[in-house]
Amino acid sequence: MQRVELTDHGLRFDRSFALIYDPKSKRPEDSGTAPVVRHLTIKKVFRLALFQPSIDETWSNLTISYTGGSPPSSLTVPLTPSPLASAQKDTYLLSIFGTTAKGLDVGQDAADFFSKHLECDVRLVFIGGLGFRDIPGAAYVPNQHRSLLLALEEGMRPQKIKFADAAPLLLTSTTSEEDCRQRLQEQDRDEDLIIRIRTNIHIDVGSLPAWDEDTWVQLKLRSQSKGTSEITLRCIFQCVRCLSINADLGTGDMVTRDRQLYGLLAPDRRVNERFPRELPSPPFPFA
Amino acid sequence: MRGFLVSYLHLLFLLHDLNVVDKPVFGQYAFGGPAGAILRVGDEISDIERST
């Protein structure tokens, strides 16, 4: 995207939707509580890579295209469902990385679209309730108050997230991307790795060394937009990667072994500062 | 009670994900502000503060 808006919950519209396995059984009328449901993640369901989202120019509608069929099919839903319609929808409780959020059922058309292509009963939900959940990443930070205090000092409000894994933003650098690319075989180096890495903000750092972002604490950006001269990005902790970076966006399966970023990064990138650990030698095998 | 529940859920998550030590790292999780600011492709970074 050429431009995005920062909010207290990350980038506007970012991960406002999630897919859940259809709980089948409706909640009891008198229970008053929403049932906890399981959500789908790309680290377990690689076929999710075949759903490509796009937002129209007016930031009104989300279109999800399924690229795994011929001809391609798509679904369009409002980026923000109407409050009146939402009040009549079923509500579910999602637990993601230890913190919970409500999900509003988007409807049967969306459920049918995803269920057909995933070949299992799923439903699309929109973030409900207050519209956000707590950041589970705080559990990784020894002094949880540090980030929040800094946020207050800088005039920011305490941050929340929607259906994101662990934090509102993920920052990466161009030199780290290039380092990653050099680990692939030559014929595979044209691939757009950032889509697999799923970065929110990818930063051109010029001649700085690869993995420079490991030491970042705070960045100041000078915005080109009117009315805002400076934007602060505060780093919370390093992003620990999972098998999702092995998803093949072309086939909806796992990439071949020589393109598996997880395994290619593991030999020297197990450098989580919260969990110092001697690097393995020789590299761990990975399948 | 709610605070206890949140802490308990965090603990459960950490126990479930203890193998985090074996996972590779790429990128920095972050948050930003002020809310309402527009980020555009081409915005310049004016300063980077680093950990020592």
CSV table of N, CA, C and O in Angstrom, one decimal, chain A residues 110-206:
chain,number,residue,atom,x,y,z
A,110,ALA,N,-20.2,-15.1,3.2
A,110,ALA,CA,-18.7,-15.2,3.4
A,110,ALA,C,-18.3,-16.6,3.9
A,110,ALA,O,-17.3,-17.2,3.5
A,111,ALA,N,-19.2,-17.1,4.8
A,111,ALA,CA,-18.9,-18.5,5.3
A,111,ALA,C,-18.9,-19.5,4.2
A,111,ALA,O,-18.0,-20.4,4.1
A,112,ASP,N,-19.8,-19.4,3.2
A,112,ASP,CA,-19.9,-20.3,2.1
A,112,ASP,C,-18.6,-20.2,1.2
A,112,ASP,O,-18.1,-21.2,0.7
A,113,PHE,N,-18.2,-18.9,1.0
A,113,PHE,CA,-17.1,-18.7,0.1
A,113,PHE,C,-15.8,-19.4,0.7
A,113,PHE,O,-15.1,-20.1,0.0
A,114,PHE,N,-15.5,-19.1,1.9
A,114,PHE,CA,-14.3,-19.7,2.5
A,114,PHE,C,-14.4,-21.2,2.7
A,114,PHE,O,-13.5,-22.0,2.5
A,115,SER,N,-15.6,-21.7,3.1
A,115,SER,CA,-15.8,-23.1,3.4
A,115,SER,C,-15.6,-23.9,2.1
A,115,SER,O,-15.0,-25.0,2.1
A,116,LYS,N,-16.1,-23.3,1.0
A,116,LYS,CA,-16.0,-24.0,-0.3
A,116,LYS,C,-14.5,-24.2,-0.7
A,116,LYS,O,-14.1,-25.3,-1.1
A,117,HIS,N,-13.7,-23.1,-0.6
A,117,HIS,CA,-12.3,-23.2,-1.0
A,117,HIS,C,-11.4,-23.9,0.0
A,117,HIS,O,-10.4,-24.5,-0.4
A,118,LEU,N,-11.8,-23.9,1.3
A,118,LEU,CA,-10.9,-24.6,2.3
A,118,LEU,C,-11.4,-26.0,2.5
A,118,LEU,O,-10.7,-26.7,3.2
A,119,GLU,N,-12.6,-26.3,2.0
A,119,GLU,CA,-13.1,-27.7,2.1
A,119,GLU,C,-13.3,-28.1,3.6
A,119,GLU,O,-13.0,-29.2,3.9
A,120,CYS,N,-13.7,-27.1,4.3
A,120,CYS,CA,-14.1,-27.4,5.7
A,120,CYS,C,-15.0,-26.2,6.2
A,120,CYS,O,-15.0,-25.2,5.5
A,121,ASP,N,-15.8,-26.4,7.2
A,121,ASP,CA,-16.8,-25.4,7.6
A,121,ASP,C,-16.1,-24.4,8.4
A,121,ASP,O,-15.6,-24.6,9.6
A,122,VAL,N,-16.0,-23.2,7.9
A,122,VAL,CA,-15.4,-22.0,8.6
A,122,VAL,C,-16.4,-20.8,8.5
A,122,VAL,O,-17.3,-20.8,7.6
A,123,ARG,N,-16.1,-19.8,9.3
A,123,ARG,CA,-16.9,-18.6,9.2
A,123,ARG,C,-15.9,-17.4,9.3
A,123,ARG,O,-14.9,-17.5,10.0
A,124,LEU,N,-16.3,-16.3,8.7
A,124,LEU,CA,-15.5,-15.1,8.7
A,124,LEU,C,-16.1,-14.2,9.8
A,124,LEU,O,-17.3,-14.0,9.9
A,125,VAL,N,-15.2,-13.7,10.7
A,125,VAL,CA,-15.7,-12.8,11.7
A,125,VAL,C,-15.0,-11.5,11.7
A,125,VAL,O,-13.8,-11.4,11.2
A,126,PHE,N,-15.7,-10.5,12.1
A,126,PHE,CA,-15.1,-9.1,12.2
A,126,PHE,C,-14.9,-8.8,13.7
A,126,PHE,O,-15.6,-9.3,14.6
A,127,ILE,N,-13.8,-8.0,14.0
A,127,ILE,CA,-13.5,-7.7,15.4
A,127,ILE,C,-14.7,-7.0,16.0
A,127,ILE,O,-15.2,-6.0,15.5
A,128,GLY,N,-15.2,-7.5,17.2
A,128,GLY,CA,-16.3,-7.0,17.8
A,128,GLY,C,-16.0,-6.4,19.2
A,128,GLY,O,-14.8,-6.2,19.5
A,129,GLY,N,-17.0,-6.3,20.0
A,129,GLY,CA,-16.8,-5.8,21.4
A,129,GLY,C,-16.3,-4.4,21.3
A,129,GLY,O,-16.8,-3.5,20.6
A,130,LEU,N,-15.2,-4.1,22.0
A,130,LEU,CA,-14.6,-2.8,22.0
A,130,LEU,C,-13.7,-2.6,20.8
A,130,LEU,O,-13.3,-1.5,20.5
A,131,GLY,N,-13.6,-3.6,20.0
A,131,GLY,CA,-12.8,-3.4,18.7
A,131,GLY,C,-11.3,-3.7,18.8
A,131,GLY,O,-10.6,-3.4,17.9
A,132,PHE,N,-10.9,-4.2,20.0
A,132,PHE,CA,-9.5,-4.5,20.1
A,132,PHE,C,-9.3,-5.5,21.2
A,132,PHE,O,-10.2,-5.8,22.0
A,133,ARG,N,-8.0,-6.0,21.4
A,133,ARG,CA,-7.7,-6.8,22.5
A,133,ARG,C,-6.3,-6.4,23.0
A,133,ARG,O,-5.6,-5.7,22.4
A,134,ASP,N,-5.9,-7.0,24.2
A,134,ASP,CA,-4.7,-6.6,24.8
A,134,ASP,C,-3.5,-7.2,24.0
A,134,ASP,O,-3.7,-8.2,23.3
A,135,ILE,N,-2.3,-6.6,24.1
A,135,ILE,CA,-1.2,-7.1,23.4
A,135,ILE,C,-0.6,-8.3,24.2
A,135,ILE,O,-0.1,-8.0,25.3
A,136,PRO,N,-0.6,-9.5,23.7
A,136,PRO,CA,0.0,-10.6,24.4
A,136,PRO,C,1.5,-10.5,24.5
A,136,PRO,O,2.1,-11.0,25.4
A,137,GLY,N,2.1,-9.7,23.6
A,137,GLY,CA,3.5,-9.6,23.6
A,137,GLY,C,4.1,-9.0,24.8
A,137,GLY,O,5.2,-9.2,25.2
A,138,ALA,N,3.2,-8.3,25.6
A,138,ALA,CA,3.7,-7.7,26.9
A,138,ALA,C,4.2,-8.8,27.8
A,138,ALA,O,5.1,-8.5,28.6
A,139,ALA,N,3.8,-10.0,27.6
A,139,ALA,CA,4.3,-11.1,28.4
A,139,ALA,C,5.7,-11.4,28.2
A,139,ALA,O,6.4,-12.0,29.0
A,140,TYR,N,6.2,-11.0,27.0
A,140,TYR,CA,7.6,-11.3,26.7
A,140,TYR,C,8.6,-10.2,27.3
A,140,TYR,O,9.8,-10.3,27.3
A,141,VAL,N,8.0,-9.0,27.6
A,141,VAL,CA,8.8,-7.9,28.0
A,141,VAL,C,9.0,-7.9,29.5
A,141,VAL,O,8.0,-7.9,30.3
A,142,PRO,N,10.3,-8.0,30.0
A,142,PRO,CA,10.5,-8.0,31.4
A,142,PRO,C,9.8,-6.9,32.2
A,142,PRO,O,9.2,-7.2,33.3
A,143,ASN,N,9.9,-5.7,31.8
A,143,ASN,CA,9.2,-4.6,32.4
A,143,ASN,C,8.1,-4.1,31.5
A,143,ASN,O,8.4,-3.3,30.6
A,144,GLN,N,6.9,-4.6,31.7
A,144,GLN,CA,5.8,-4.3,30.8
A,144,GLN,C,5.5,-2.8,30.8
A,144,GLN,O,5.0,-2.3,29.8
A,145,HIS,N,5.8,-2.2,31.9
A,145,HIS,CA,5.3,-0.8,32.0
A,145,HIS,C,6.2,0.2,31.2
A,145,HIS,O,5.8,1.3,30.9
A,146,ARG,N,7.4,-0.3,30.8
A,146,ARG,CA,8.3,0.5,30.1
A,146,ARG,C,7.8,1.1,28.8
A,146,ARG,O,7.8,2.3,28.6
A,147,SER,N,7.2,0.2,28.0
A,147,SER,CA,6.7,0.7,26.7
A,147,SER,C,5.5,1.6,26.9
A,147,SER,O,5.4,2.6,26.2
A,148,LEU,N,4.6,1.2,27.9
A,148,LEU,CA,3.4,2.0,28.1
A,148,LEU,C,3.8,3.4,28.6
A,148,LEU,O,3.2,4.4,28.2
A,149,LEU,N,4.8,3.5,29.5
A,149,LEU,CA,5.2,4.8,30.0
A,149,LEU,C,5.8,5.7,28.9
A,149,LEU,O,5.5,6.8,28.8
A,150,LEU,N,6.6,5.1,28.1
A,150,LEU,CA,7.2,5.8,27.0
A,150,LEU,C,6.1,6.3,26.0
A,150,LEU,O,6.1,7.4,25.5
A,151,ALA,N,5.1,5.5,25.9
A,151,ALA,CA,4.0,5.9,25.0
A,151,ALA,C,3.3,7.1,25.6
A,151,ALA,O,2.9,8.0,24.8
A,152,LEU,N,3.1,7.1,26.9
A,152,LEU,CA,2.4,8.2,27.5
A,152,LEU,C,3.2,9.5,27.4
A,152,LEU,O,2.7,10.6,27.1
A,153,GLU,N,4.6,9.3,27.6
A,153,GLU,CA,5.4,10.5,27.5
A,153,GLU,C,5.4,11.1,26.1
A,153,GLU,O,5.5,12.3,26.0
A,154,GLU,N,5.2,10.3,25.1
A,154,GLU,CA,5.2,10.8,23.7
A,154,GLU,C,3.8,11.2,23.3
A,154,GLU,O,3.6,11.4,22.1
A,155,GLY,N,2.8,11.2,24.2
A,155,GLY,CA,1.5,11.6,23.8
A,155,GLY,C,0.7,10.5,23.2
A,155,GLY,O,-0.4,10.8,22.6
A,156,MET,N,1.2,9.3,23.2
A,156,MET,CA,0.4,8.2,22.6
A,156,MET,C,-0.5,7.6,23.7
A,156,MET,O,-0.2,7.7,24.9
A,157,ARG,N,-1.5,6.9,23.3
A,157,ARG,CA,-2.3,6.2,24.3
A,157,ARG,C,-1.9,4.7,24.3
A,157,ARG,O,-1.3,4.3,23.3
A,158,PRO,N,-2.1,4.1,25.4
A,158,PRO,CA,-1.7,2.6,25.5
A,158,PRO,C,-2.2,1.9,24.3
A,158,PRO,O,-3.4,2.1,23.8
A,159,GLN,N,-1.4,1.0,23.7
A,159,GLN,CA,-1.7,0.4,22.4
A,159,GLN,C,-2.5,-0.9,22.7
A,159,GLN,O,-2.3,-1.6,23.6
A,160,LYS,N,-3.4,-1.2,21.7
A,160,LYS,CA,-4.1,-2.5,21.7
A,160,LYS,C,-3.9,-3.1,20.3
A,160,LYS,O,-3.4,-2.4,19.4
A,161,ILE,N,-4.4,-4.3,20.1
A,161,ILE,CA,-4.4,-4.9,18.8
A,161,ILE,C,-5.8,-5.5,18.5
A,161,ILE,O,-6.6,-5.7,19.4
A,162,LYS,N,-5.9,-5.8,17.2
A,162,LYS,CA,-7.2,-6.5,16.8
A,162,LYS,C,-6.9,-8.0,16.7
A,162,LYS,O,-6.6,-8.6,17.7
A,163,PHE,N,-6.9,-8.6,15.5
A,163,PHE,CA,-6.6,-10.0,15.4
A,163,PHE,C,-5.1,-10.3,15.1
A,163,PHE,O,-4.8,-11.4,14.8
A,164,ALA,N,-4.3,-9.3,15.2
A,164,ALA,CA,-2.9,-9.5,15.0
A,164,ALA,C,-2.3,-10.5,16.0
A,164,ALA,O,-2.9,-10.7,17.1
A,165,ASP,N,-1.2,-11.2,15.7
A,165,ASP,CA,-0.6,-12.1,16.6
A,165,ASP,C,-0.2,-11.5,18.0
A,165,ASP,O,-0.7,-11.9,19.0
A,166,ALA,N,0.7,-10.5,17.9
A,166,ALA,CA,1.3,-10.1,19.1
A,166,ALA,C,1.6,-8.6,19.3
A,166,ALA,O,1.8,-8.2,20.4
A,167,ALA,N,1.5,-7.9,18.2
A,167,ALA,CA,1.8,-6.4,18.3
A,167,ALA,C,1.2,-5.7,17.2
A,167,ALA,O,0.9,-6.3,16.1
A,168,PRO,N,1.0,-4.4,17.3
A,168,PRO,CA,0.4,-3.6,16.2
A,168,PRO,C,1.2,-3.6,14.9
A,168,PRO,O,0.6,-3.6,13.8
A,169,LEU,N,2.5,-3.5,15.0
A,169,LEU,CA,3.3,-3.3,13.8
A,169,LEU,C,4.5,-4.3,13.8
A,169,LEU,O,5.0,-4.7,14.8
A,170,LEU,N,5.0,-4.6,12.6
A,170,LEU,CA,6.2,-5.4,12.4
A,170,LEU,C,7.1,-4.6,11.5
A,170,LEU,O,6.7,-4.3,10.3
A,171,LEU,N,8.3,-4.3,11.9
A,171,LEU,CA,9.3,-3.5,11.1
A,171,LEU,C,10.4,-4.5,10.7
A,171,LEU,O,10.9,-5.3,11.4
A,172,THR,N,10.8,-4.3,9.4
A,172,THR,CA,11.9,-5.0,8.9
A,172,THR,C,12.7,-4.1,8.0
A,172,THR,O,12.3,-3.0,7.6
A,173,SER,N,14.0,-4.5,7.6
A,173,SER,CA,14.8,-3.6,6.8
A,173,SER,C,15.2,-4.3,5.5
A,173,SER,O,15.1,-5.5,5.4
A,174,THR,N,15.5,-3.5,4.5
A,174,THR,CA,15.8,-4.0,3.2
A,174,THR,C,17.1,-4.8,3.2
A,174,THR,O,17.2,-5.8,2.4
A,175,THR,N,18.0,-4.5,4.1
A,175,THR,CA,19.3,-5.3,4.1
A,175,THR,C,19.1,-6.7,4.7
A,175,THR,O,19.7,-7.7,4.3
A,176,SER,N,18.1,-6.8,5.6
A,176,SER,CA,17.8,-8.1,6.2
A,176,SER,C,17.1,-8.9,5.1
A,176,SER,O,17.3,-10.1,5.0
A,177,GLU,N,16.2,-8.2,4.3
A,177,GLU,CA,15.5,-8.9,3.3
A,177,GLU,C,16.6,-9.5,2.3
A,177,GLU,O,16.4,-10.6,1.8
A,178,GLU,N,17.6,-8.7,1.9
A,178,GLU,CA,18.6,-9.1,1.0
A,178,GLU,C,19.4,-10.3,1.5
A,178,GLU,O,19.7,-11.2,0.8
A,179,ASP,N,19.7,-10.2,2.8
A,179,ASP,CA,20.4,-11.3,3.4
A,179,ASP,C,19.6,-12.6,3.3
A,179,ASP,O,20.2,-13.7,3.0
A,180,CYS,N,18.3,-12.4,3.6
A,180,CYS,CA,17.4,-13.6,3.5
A,180,CYS,C,17.4,-14.1,2.0
A,180,CYS,O,17.4,-15.3,1.8
A,181,ARG,N,17.4,-13.2,1.1
A,181,ARG,CA,17.3,-13.6,-0.3
A,181,ARG,C,18.5,-14.4,-0.8
A,181,ARG,O,18.5,-15.3,-1.6
A,182,GLN,N,19.7,-14.0,-0.2
A,182,GLN,CA,20.9,-14.6,-0.6
A,182,GLN,C,21.0,-16.1,-0.1
A,182,GLN,O,21.8,-16.9,-0.5
A,183,ARG,N,20.1,-16.4,0.8
A,183,ARG,CA,20.1,-17.8,1.3
A,183,ARG,C,19.3,-18.7,0.4
A,183,ARG,O,19.4,-19.9,0.5
A,184,LEU,N,18.6,-18.1,-0.5
A,184,LEU,CA,17.8,-18.9,-1.5
A,184,LEU,C,18.8,-19.3,-2.7
A,184,LEU,O,19.8,-18.6,-2.9
A,185,GLN,N,18.4,-20.3,-3.4
A,185,GLN,CA,19.1,-20.7,-4.6
A,185,GLN,C,18.9,-19.6,-5.7
A,185,GLN,O,17.8,-18.9,-5.7
A,186,GLU,N,19.8,-19.4,-6.5
A,186,GLU,CA,19.8,-18.3,-7.5
A,186,GLU,C,18.5,-18.2,-8.2
A,186,GLU,O,18.0,-17.1,-8.4
A,187,GLN,N,18.0,-19.3,-8.7
A,187,GLN,CA,16.8,-19.2,-9.5
A,187,GLN,C,15.5,-18.8,-8.7
A,187,GLN,O,14.5,-18.5,-9.3
A,188,ASP,N,15.6,-18.8,-7.4
A,188,ASP,CA,14.5,-18.4,-6.6
A,188,ASP,C,14.5,-17.0,-6.0
A,188,ASP,O,13.7,-16.6,-5.2
A,189,ARG,N,15.6,-16.3,-6.3
A,189,ARG,CA,15.8,-15.0,-5.7
A,189,ARG,C,14.9,-13.8,-6.2
A,189,ARG,O,15.0,-12.7,-5.6
A,190,ASP,N,14.1,-14.1,-7.2
A,190,ASP,CA,13.2,-13.0,-7.6
A,190,ASP,C,11.9,-13.0,-6.8
A,190,ASP,O,11.1,-12.1,-6.9
A,191,GLU,N,11.7,-13.9,-5.9
A,191,GLU,CA,10.5,-14.0,-5.2
A,191,GLU,C,10.3,-12.8,-4.2
A,191,GLU,O,11.3,-12.3,-3.7
A,192,ASP,N,9.1,-12.3,-4.1
A,192,ASP,CA,8.8,-11.2,-3.2
A,192,ASP,C,8.7,-11.8,-1.7
A,192,ASP,O,7.7,-12.3,-1.3
A,193,LEU,N,9.8,-11.7,-1.0
A,193,LEU,CA,9.9,-12.4,0.3
A,193,LEU,C,9.1,-11.6,1.3
A,193,LEU,O,8.7,-12.2,2.3
A,194,ILE,N,8.9,-10.3,1.1
A,194,ILE,CA,8.2,-9.6,2.2
A,194,ILE,C,6.8,-10.0,2.3
A,194,ILE,O,6.2,-9.9,3.4
A,195,ILE,N,6.2,-10.5,1.3
A,195,ILE,CA,4.8,-11.0,1.4
A,195,ILE,C,4.8,-12.2,2.3
A,195,ILE,O,3.9,-12.4,3.1
A,196,ARG,N,5.8,-13.0,2.2
A,196,ARG,CA,5.9,-14.2,3.0
A,196,ARG,C,6.2,-13.8,4.5
A,196,ARG,O,5.7,-14.4,5.4
A,197,ILE,N,7.1,-12.8,4.6
A,197,ILE,CA,7.5,-12.3,6.0
A,197,ILE,C,6.4,-11.5,6.6
A,197,ILE,O,6.3,-11.5,7.8
A,198,ARG,N,5.5,-11.0,5.8
A,198,ARG,CA,4.3,-10.2,6.3
A,198,ARG,C,4.6,-9.0,7.2
A,198,ARG,O,4.1,-8.9,8.3
A,199,THR,N,5.5,-8.2,6.7
A,199,THR,CA,5.9,-7.0,7.3
A,199,THR,C,4.8,-6.0,7.2
A,199,THR,O,4.2,-5.9,6.1
A,200,ASN,N,4.6,-5.1,8.2
A,200,ASN,CA,3.8,-4.0,8.1
A,200,ASN,C,4.5,-2.8,7.4
A,200,ASN,O,4.0,-2.2,6.5
A,201,ILE,N,5.7,-2.6,8.0
A,201,ILE,CA,6.5,-1.4,7.5
A,201,ILE,C,7.9,-1.9,7.2
A,201,ILE,O,8.7,-2.3,8.0
A,202,HIS,N,8.2,-1.9,5.9
A,202,HIS,CA,9.5,-2.3,5.4
A,202,HIS,C,10.4,-1.1,5.1
A,202,HIS,O,10.0,-0.2,4.3
A,203,ILE,N,11.6,-1.0,5.7
A,203,ILE,CA,12.3,0.2,5.7
A,203,ILE,C,13.6,0.1,4.9
A,203,ILE,O,14.4,-0.8,5.2
A,204,ASP,N,13.8,1.0,4.0
A,204,ASP,CA,15.0,1.0,3.2
A,204,ASP,C,16.1,1.7,4.1
A,204,ASP,O,16.1,2.9,4.4
A,205,VAL,N,17.1,0.9,4.5
A,205,VAL,CA,18.1,1.4,5.4
A,205,VAL,C,19.4,1.6,4.7
A,205,VAL,O,20.5,1.8,5.4
A,206,GLY,N,19.4,1.7,3.4
A,206,GLY,CA,20.6,2.0,2.7
A,206,GLY,C,21.7,1.0,2.9
A,206,GLY,O,21.5,-0.2,2.6
